[in-house]
mmCIF file of C-alpha atoms in Angstrom:
data_model
loop_
_atom_site.group_PDB
_atom_site.id
_atom_site.type_symbol
_atom_site.label_atom_id
_atom_site.label_comp_id
_atom_site.label_asym_id
_atom_site.label_seq_id
_atom_site.Cartn_x
_atom_site.Cartn_y
_atom_site.Cartn_z
ATOM 1 C CA MET D 16 55.957 12.123 45.430
ATOM 2 C CA THR D 17 53.496 10.299 47.685
ATOM 3 C CA SER D 18 50.190 9.354 46.064
ATOM 4 C CA ASN D 19 48.020 8.793 49.181
ATOM 5 C CA CYS D 20 47.464 12.482 49.918
ATOM 6 C CA SER D 21 43.763 13.397 49.933
ATOM 7 C CA PHE D 22 42.498 16.705 48.535
ATOM 8 C CA GLU D 23 38.830 15.974 49.191
ATOM 9 C CA GLU D 24 38.472 18.704 51.834
ATOM 10 C CA VAL D 25 40.022 21.287 49.522
ATOM 11 C CA ASP D 26 37.770 20.252 46.629
ATOM 12 C CA ASN D 27 34.639 20.390 48.784
ATOM 13 C CA LEU D 28 35.581 23.818 50.105
ATOM 14 C CA MET D 29 36.259 25.192 46.621
ATOM 15 C CA LYS D 30 32.848 24.042 45.357
ATOM 16 C CA TYR D 31 31.270 26.730 47.535
ATOM 17 C CA LEU D 32 34.114 29.232 47.630
ATOM 18 C CA GLU D 33 34.293 29.522 43.840
ATOM 19 C CA LEU D 34 30.600 30.386 43.686
ATOM 20 C CA ILE D 35 31.019 33.046 46.376
ATOM 21 C CA ILE D 36 33.952 34.615 44.502
ATOM 22 C CA TYR D 37 32.924 34.128 40.886
ATOM 23 C CA ILE D 38 29.277 35.221 40.924
ATOM 24 C CA PRO D 39 29.960 38.815 42.122
ATOM 25 C CA ILE D 40 33.014 39.089 39.840
ATOM 26 C CA PHE D 41 31.008 37.905 36.838
ATOM 27 C CA LEU D 42 28.057 40.230 37.464
ATOM 28 C CA PHE D 43 29.997 43.387 38.358
ATOM 29 C CA GLY D 44 32.700 42.751 35.758
ATOM 30 C CA LEU D 45 30.132 42.202 33.013
ATOM 31 C CA ILE D 46 28.237 45.396 33.865
ATOM 32 C CA LEU D 47 31.341 47.582 34.235
ATOM 33 C CA ASN D 48 33.024 46.406 31.038
ATOM 34 C CA VAL D 49 29.878 46.533 28.882
ATOM 35 C CA VAL D 50 29.167 50.051 30.115
ATOM 36 C CA ALA D 51 32.787 51.017 29.412
ATOM 37 C CA LEU D 52 32.570 49.716 25.841
ATOM 38 C CA LEU D 53 29.293 51.558 25.274
ATOM 39 C CA VAL D 54 30.871 54.786 26.499
ATOM 40 C CA PHE D 55 34.035 54.365 24.409
ATOM 41 C CA CYS D 56 32.295 53.211 21.221
ATOM 42 C CA ILE D 57 29.088 55.278 21.256
ATOM 43 C CA PHE D 58 29.305 58.303 23.523
ATOM 44 C CA LEU D 59 32.938 59.217 22.899
ATOM 45 C CA ARG D 60 33.185 59.985 19.212
ATOM 46 C CA LYS D 61 36.909 60.787 19.091
ATOM 47 C CA TRP D 62 39.302 57.857 19.361
ATOM 48 C CA THR D 63 42.472 58.627 21.302
ATOM 49 C CA GLU D 64 45.350 56.441 22.443
ATOM 50 C CA SER D 65 43.806 56.017 25.895
ATOM 51 C CA THR D 66 40.309 55.093 24.655
ATOM 52 C CA ILE D 67 41.755 52.547 22.213
ATOM 53 C CA TYR D 68 43.828 50.857 24.909
ATOM 54 C CA MET D 69 40.941 50.877 27.379
ATOM 55 C CA SER D 70 38.496 49.485 24.796
ATOM 56 C CA SER D 71 40.914 46.644 24.077
ATOM 57 C CA LEU D 72 41.289 46.009 27.812
ATOM 58 C CA ALA D 73 37.501 45.914 28.236
ATOM 59 C CA LEU D 74 37.256 43.334 25.437
ATOM 60 C CA MET D 75 39.990 41.261 27.088
ATOM 61 C CA ASP D 76 38.101 41.384 30.384
ATOM 62 C CA LEU D 77 34.869 40.281 28.703
ATOM 63 C CA LEU D 78 36.772 37.419 27.081
ATOM 64 C CA LEU D 79 37.997 36.426 30.547
ATOM 65 C CA LEU D 80 34.474 36.643 31.992
ATOM 66 C CA PHE D 81 32.816 34.539 29.282
ATOM 67 C CA PRO D 82 34.217 31.125 30.435
ATOM 68 C CA LEU D 83 33.504 31.759 34.148
ATOM 69 C CA PRO D 84 29.998 30.155 34.152
ATOM 70 C CA PHE D 85 31.474 27.070 32.451
ATOM 71 C CA LYS D 86 34.323 27.103 34.976
ATOM 72 C CA MET D 87 31.826 27.174 37.859
ATOM 73 C CA HIS D 88 29.890 24.285 36.312
ATOM 74 C CA ALA D 89 33.065 22.252 35.769
ATOM 75 C CA THR D 90 33.996 22.584 39.446
ATOM 76 C CA ASN D 91 30.969 20.552 40.507
ATOM 77 C CA HIS D 92 30.422 18.340 37.453
ATOM 78 C CA LEU D 93 32.442 15.897 35.378
ATOM 79 C CA TRP D 94 32.358 16.521 31.626
ATOM 80 C CA PRO D 95 32.172 13.669 29.073
ATOM 81 C CA ALA D 96 35.152 12.958 26.840
ATOM 82 C CA GLU D 97 33.479 14.410 23.730
ATOM 83 C CA LEU D 98 33.566 17.863 25.330
ATOM 84 C CA GLN D 99 37.377 17.978 25.524
ATOM 85 C CA THR D 100 37.584 20.205 22.439
ATOM 86 C CA LEU D 101 35.054 22.637 23.890
ATOM 87 C CA CYS D 102 36.981 22.613 27.165
ATOM 88 C CA SER D 103 40.257 23.433 25.396
ATOM 89 C CA ILE D 104 38.567 26.351 23.587
ATOM 90 C CA LEU D 105 37.139 27.721 26.852
ATOM 91 C CA GLU D 106 40.492 27.343 28.614
ATOM 92 C CA SER D 107 42.171 29.163 25.722
ATOM 93 C CA LEU D 108 39.698 32.052 25.927
ATOM 94 C CA TYR D 109 40.212 32.248 29.688
ATOM 95 C CA PHE D 110 43.995 32.445 29.493
ATOM 96 C CA VAL D 111 43.896 34.787 26.494
ATOM 97 C CA GLY D 112 41.782 37.119 28.621
ATOM 98 C CA ILE D 113 44.218 36.934 31.539
ATOM 99 C CA TYR D 114 47.474 37.427 29.656
ATOM 100 C CA GLY D 115 45.930 39.775 27.133
ATOM 101 C CA SER D 116 44.870 41.980 30.061
ATOM 102 C CA ILE D 117 48.377 41.816 31.524
ATOM 103 C CA TYR D 118 50.004 42.919 28.270
ATOM 104 C CA THR D 119 47.382 45.593 27.589
ATOM 105 C CA ILE D 120 47.931 47.087 31.052
ATOM 106 C CA MET D 121 51.655 47.023 30.305
ATOM 107 C CA CYS D 122 51.031 48.947 27.072
ATOM 108 C CA ILE D 123 48.953 51.536 28.961
ATOM 109 C CA ALA D 124 51.807 52.021 31.450
ATOM 110 C CA VAL D 125 54.341 52.430 28.618
ATOM 111 C CA ASP D 126 52.059 54.875 26.796
ATOM 112 C CA ARG D 127 51.684 56.954 29.959
ATOM 113 C CA TRP D 128 55.458 56.853 30.538
ATOM 114 C CA VAL D 129 56.191 58.065 27.008
ATOM 115 C CA ALA D 130 53.602 60.858 27.241
ATOM 116 C CA ILE D 131 54.866 62.186 30.575
ATOM 117 C CA CYS D 132 58.562 61.324 30.702
ATOM 118 C CA HIS D 133 59.365 61.942 27.024
ATOM 119 C CA PRO D 134 56.954 64.654 25.848
ATOM 120 C CA PHE D 135 59.113 65.622 22.836
ATOM 121 C CA LYS D 136 59.275 62.045 21.510
ATOM 122 C CA ALA D 137 55.616 61.447 22.342
ATOM 123 C CA LYS D 138 54.483 63.513 19.361
ATOM 124 C CA GLN D 139 56.264 61.098 16.993
ATOM 125 C CA MET D 140 55.716 57.857 18.941
ATOM 126 C CA ARG D 141 52.109 58.229 20.112
ATOM 127 C CA SER D 142 49.108 58.210 17.798
ATOM 128 C CA PRO D 143 45.735 56.441 17.587
ATOM 129 C CA LYS D 144 47.061 54.326 14.694
ATOM 130 C CA ALA D 145 50.080 53.253 16.754
ATOM 131 C CA ALA D 146 47.829 52.387 19.701
ATOM 132 C CA LEU D 147 45.495 50.367 17.452
ATOM 133 C CA GLY D 148 48.441 48.525 15.903
ATOM 134 C CA THR D 149 49.840 47.747 19.359
ATOM 135 C CA CYS D 150 46.499 46.381 20.568
ATOM 136 C CA MET D 151 46.140 44.222 17.463
ATOM 137 C CA GLY D 152 49.679 42.939 18.031
ATOM 138 C CA VAL D 153 48.825 42.010 21.621
ATOM 139 C CA TRP D 154 45.696 40.148 20.488
ATOM 140 C CA MET D 155 47.624 38.201 17.855
ATOM 141 C CA LEU D 156 50.455 37.395 20.272
ATOM 142 C CA VAL D 157 48.276 35.979 23.037
ATOM 143 C CA LEU D 158 45.883 34.171 20.680
ATOM 144 C CA VAL D 159 48.672 32.344 18.858
ATOM 145 C CA THR D 160 50.715 31.612 21.987
ATOM 146 C CA ILE D 161 47.842 30.444 24.204
ATOM 147 C CA SER D 162 45.973 28.419 21.572
ATOM 148 C CA SER D 163 49.157 26.524 20.709
ATOM 149 C CA THR D 164 49.697 25.640 24.371
ATOM 150 C CA THR D 165 46.338 24.880 26.027
ATOM 151 C CA TYR D 166 45.601 21.810 23.907
ATOM 152 C CA ARG D 167 48.321 20.070 25.947
ATOM 153 C CA PHE D 168 46.332 20.558 29.167
ATOM 154 C CA ARG D 169 43.977 17.613 28.448
ATOM 155 C CA ARG D 170 44.922 13.926 28.586
ATOM 156 C CA ASP D 171 43.681 11.689 25.773
ATOM 157 C CA GLY D 172 41.548 8.691 26.594
ATOM 158 C CA GLN D 173 39.700 10.192 29.556
ATOM 159 C CA SER D 174 36.087 9.065 29.826
ATOM 160 C CA GLN D 175 35.207 11.961 32.147
ATOM 161 C CA PHE D 176 37.191 14.949 33.321
ATOM 162 C CA HIS D 177 37.030 18.259 35.212
ATOM 163 C CA CYS D 178 37.499 21.123 32.767
ATOM 164 C CA PHE D 179 39.827 23.878 34.057
ATOM 165 C CA HIS D 180 41.179 21.391 36.617
ATOM 166 C CA VAL D 181 43.657 18.486 36.780
ATOM 167 C CA PHE D 182 45.899 19.436 33.878
ATOM 168 C CA SER D 183 48.056 16.808 32.216
ATOM 169 C CA LYS D 184 51.813 16.482 32.756
ATOM 170 C CA ASP D 185 52.377 18.400 29.515
ATOM 171 C CA GLY D 186 50.523 21.320 31.069
ATOM 172 C CA TRP D 187 53.128 21.400 33.852
ATOM 173 C CA ASN D 188 56.090 21.021 31.498
ATOM 174 C CA PRO D 189 59.067 23.099 32.780
ATOM 175 C CA VAL D 190 59.321 24.961 29.457
ATOM 176 C CA VAL D 191 55.644 25.965 29.636
ATOM 177 C CA ILE D 192 55.832 27.094 33.268
ATOM 178 C CA ILE D 193 59.075 29.058 32.774
ATOM 179 C CA PHE D 194 57.566 30.751 29.722
ATOM 180 C CA VAL D 195 54.404 31.621 31.666
ATOM 181 C CA GLN D 196 56.322 32.945 34.657
ATOM 182 C CA VAL D 197 58.909 34.979 32.728
ATOM 183 C CA PHE D 198 57.020 36.252 29.690
ATOM 184 C CA GLY D 199 53.502 35.975 31.081
ATOM 185 C CA PHE D 200 54.082 37.868 34.309
ATOM 186 C CA LEU D 201 57.623 38.832 35.377
ATOM 187 C CA LEU D 202 58.588 40.752 32.242
ATOM 188 C CA PRO D 203 55.298 42.724 31.999
ATOM 189 C CA ALA D 204 55.392 43.348 35.756
ATOM 190 C CA LEU D 205 58.925 44.775 35.578
ATOM 191 C CA VAL D 206 57.901 47.015 32.673
ATOM 192 C CA VAL D 207 54.816 48.262 34.527
ATOM 193 C CA ILE D 208 56.820 48.901 37.713
ATOM 194 C CA TYR D 209 59.623 50.683 35.836
ATOM 195 C CA CYS D 210 57.265 52.903 33.857
ATOM 196 C CA SER D 211 55.100 53.674 36.894
ATOM 197 C CA VAL D 212 58.046 54.533 39.156
ATOM 198 C CA ASN D 213 59.678 56.751 36.531
ATOM 199 C CA THR D 214 56.408 58.492 35.746
ATOM 200 C CA ILE D 215 55.793 59.182 39.427
ATOM 201 C CA TRP D 216 59.358 60.483 39.810
ATOM 202 C CA VAL D 217 58.947 62.881 36.861
ATOM 203 C CA LEU D 218 55.632 64.085 38.225
ATOM 204 C CA GLN D 219 57.140 64.742 41.645
ATOM 205 C CA GLN D 220 60.309 66.379 40.263
ATOM 206 C CA SER D 221 58.534 68.580 37.733
ATOM 207 C CA GLY D 222 58.018 71.288 40.318
ATOM 208 C CA GLN D 223 54.308 71.328 39.668
ATOM 209 C CA ARG D 224 52.424 70.729 42.898
ATOM 210 C CA SER D 225 48.991 71.197 41.407
ATOM 211 C CA PRO D 226 46.071 69.029 42.535
ATOM 212 C CA ASN D 227 46.102 67.405 39.089
ATOM 213 C CA SER D 228 49.697 66.234 39.491
ATOM 214 C CA ARG D 229 49.026 64.837 42.955
ATOM 215 C CA ALA D 230 45.912 63.092 41.665
ATOM 216 C CA CYS D 231 47.923 61.539 38.830
ATOM 217 C CA VAL D 232 50.470 60.146 41.290
ATOM 218 C CA LYS D 233 47.716 58.575 43.375
ATOM 219 C CA ILE D 234 46.091 57.072 40.291
ATOM 220 C CA ILE D 235 49.389 55.551 39.115
ATOM 221 C CA TYR D 236 49.996 54.038 42.557
ATOM 222 C CA SER D 237 46.467 52.641 42.551
ATOM 223 C CA SER D 238 46.726 51.210 39.036
ATOM 224 C CA LEU D 239 50.076 49.626 39.909
ATOM 225 C CA GLY D 240 48.482 47.979 42.918
ATOM 226 C CA ALA D 241 45.530 46.851 40.802
ATOM 227 C CA PHE D 242 48.007 45.092 38.501
ATOM 228 C CA LEU D 243 50.220 43.469 41.135
ATOM 229 C CA VAL D 244 47.593 42.434 43.699
ATOM 230 C CA PRO D 245 45.520 40.110 41.451
ATOM 231 C CA PHE D 246 48.357 38.571 39.423
ATOM 232 C CA THR D 247 51.280 38.176 41.861
ATOM 233 C CA PRO D 248 49.660 35.583 44.185
ATOM 234 C CA SER D 249 48.337 33.503 41.275
ATOM 235 C CA HIS D 250 51.741 33.239 39.583
ATOM 236 C CA LEU D 251 53.435 32.481 42.899
ATOM 237 C CA ALA D 252 50.878 29.714 43.387
ATOM 238 C CA ILE D 253 51.570 28.346 39.887
ATOM 239 C CA LEU D 254 55.279 28.205 40.740
ATOM 240 C CA LEU D 255 54.603 26.337 43.992
ATOM 241 C CA GLN D 256 52.277 23.870 42.287
ATOM 242 C CA PHE D 257 54.934 23.317 39.637
ATOM 243 C CA LEU D 258 57.377 22.385 42.399
ATOM 244 C CA VAL D 259 54.805 19.885 43.671
ATOM 245 C CA HIS D 260 54.517 18.291 40.223
ATOM 246 C CA GLN D 261 58.320 18.130 39.970
ATOM 247 C CA GLY D 262 58.501 16.295 43.301
ATOM 248 C CA VAL D 263 60.399 19.099 45.048
ATOM 249 C CA ILE D 264 57.547 19.516 47.556
ATOM 250 C CA GLN D 265 56.283 16.126 48.760
ATOM 251 C CA ASP D 266 54.868 16.774 52.214
ATOM 252 C CA CYS D 267 51.122 16.084 52.172
ATOM 253 C CA THR D 268 50.228 19.055 54.360
ATOM 254 C CA SER D 269 52.204 21.449 52.158
ATOM 255 C CA ARG D 270 50.690 19.988 49.011
ATOM 256 C CA THR D 271 47.180 20.374 50.420
ATOM 257 C CA ARG D 272 47.811 23.979 51.374
ATOM 258 C CA ILE D 273 49.335 24.739 47.975
ATOM 259 C CA SER D 274 46.321 23.151 46.253
ATOM 260 C CA LEU D 275 44.002 25.445 48.216
ATOM 261 C CA PHE D 276 46.270 28.452 47.638
ATOM 262 C CA ILE D 277 46.456 28.064 43.862
ATOM 263 C CA GLN D 278 42.698 27.625 43.484
ATOM 264 C CA VAL D 279 41.873 30.621 45.679
ATOM 265 C CA ALA D 280 44.590 32.772 44.065
ATOM 266 C CA LEU D 281 43.370 31.964 40.551
ATOM 267 C CA CYS D 282 39.817 32.755 41.600
ATOM 268 C CA LEU D 283 40.802 36.114 43.084
ATOM 269 C CA SER D 284 42.945 37.002 40.056
ATOM 270 C CA ASN D 285 39.700 37.374 38.116
ATOM 271 C CA VAL D 286 38.850 40.415 40.223
ATOM 272 C CA THR D 287 41.022 42.319 37.734
ATOM 273 C CA CYS D 288 37.894 42.519 35.535
ATOM 274 C CA CYS D 289 36.185 44.618 38.201
ATOM 275 C CA LEU D 290 39.273 46.659 39.069
ATOM 276 C CA ASP D 291 39.848 47.500 35.401
ATOM 277 C CA GLY D 292 36.237 48.603 35.083
ATOM 278 C CA LEU D 293 36.577 50.927 38.053
ATOM 279 C CA PHE D 294 39.833 52.388 36.760
ATOM 280 C CA TYR D 295 38.510 53.263 33.300
ATOM 281 C CA TYR D 296 37.100 56.469 34.715
ATOM 282 C CA PHE D 297 40.242 57.313 36.673
ATOM 283 C CA ILE D 298 42.571 56.654 33.739
ATOM 284 C CA ALA D 299 40.418 58.835 31.507
ATOM 285 C CA HIS D 300 40.462 61.544 34.174
ATOM 286 C CA GLU D 301 44.242 61.212 34.433
ATOM 287 C CA VAL D 302 44.662 61.710 30.681
ATOM 288 C CA ARG D 303 42.442 64.795 30.668
ATOM 289 C CA SER D 304 44.114 66.340 33.696
ATOM 290 C CA THR D 305 47.692 65.701 32.638
ATOM 291 C CA LYS D 306 47.289 66.819 29.043
ATOM 292 C CA GLN D 307 47.187 70.495 29.939
ATOM 293 C CA THR D 308 49.670 70.113 32.769
ATOM 294 C CA PHE D 309 52.377 68.584 30.601
ATOM 295 C CA ARG D 310 51.681 70.840 27.678
ATOM 296 C CA LEU D 311 52.781 73.613 30.031
ATOM 297 C CA SER D 312 55.746 71.466 31.100
ATOM 298 C CA LEU D 313 56.712 70.991 27.455
ATOM 299 C CA GLN D 314 56.553 74.738 26.880
ATOM 300 C CA ARG D 315 58.710 75.363 29.936
ATOM 301 C CA ARG D 316 61.341 72.883 28.731
ATOM 302 C CA ALA D 317 61.341 74.450 25.295
ATOM 303 C CA THR D 318 61.741 77.902 26.801
ATOM 304 C CA PHE D 319 64.566 76.688 29.041
ATOM 305 C CA SER D 320 66.321 75.031 26.084
ATOM 306 C CA SER D 321 66.070 78.180 23.946
ATOM 307 C CA SER D 322 67.440 80.325 26.746
ATOM 308 C CA GLU D 323 70.607 78.176 26.838
ATOM 309 C CA VAL D 324 71.345 78.780 23.149
#
């Protein structure tokens, strides 16, 4: 890999572009998620599966938002070596927020799929306790996995460094990148797509053309897009940057474009905090509207089954 490729133009551009992207995301995301938590924890007295999952997602989004001011500062300033531990903690919180959100959204999609596609089993499989246990499992999984990985992102012996930038070679280790790509994104994405497509198919084949059913289909399409749009470009960019670090891509122009792409994609992936906040209302509306609809569907299936006996 050639070493005389300059990224100065990209770095100068990102100093301003990050501020333009991050400041609105931080402000709107903070307001939407705090309001959501207040509604779930104070105004809604009854805890259901949906409110538990959405409360956990709001906490994950707030955890993702917390390091953003430090990330903006680190873009324009070098940090002294004694702040490497603080930087590793902030990076851990940031990635816990990202991948915790991914897995929580996956759990919401699975919960919806079970409730709609398997209404008989849903009574045994779905409960507030099960939802709480699942959320706690997600938190433990991402905390242990991320915290045991991010310490490798910093090189020892640096007098000054850019936090959230210029990761060490260990941070681009093939095992780490494959794990991130497969278990951090591809597997949850396939689960979300499978559950969403099957849920939409059941809704469309149920014979119920009510406005509620049509609204549910639109909401599922929208939530699927809200999952794929922020996270697909960022993980594609990580893969391309990995190829640069492995020497597969050596052309200076390509490397410069990939450097810009990964920084912009990672910035825009944080918009999930705002999209999640907007979809709290729609998901809650979906749950309320489908509860009665699929209670009738369950009764119809039971009646059909008894008529065959």
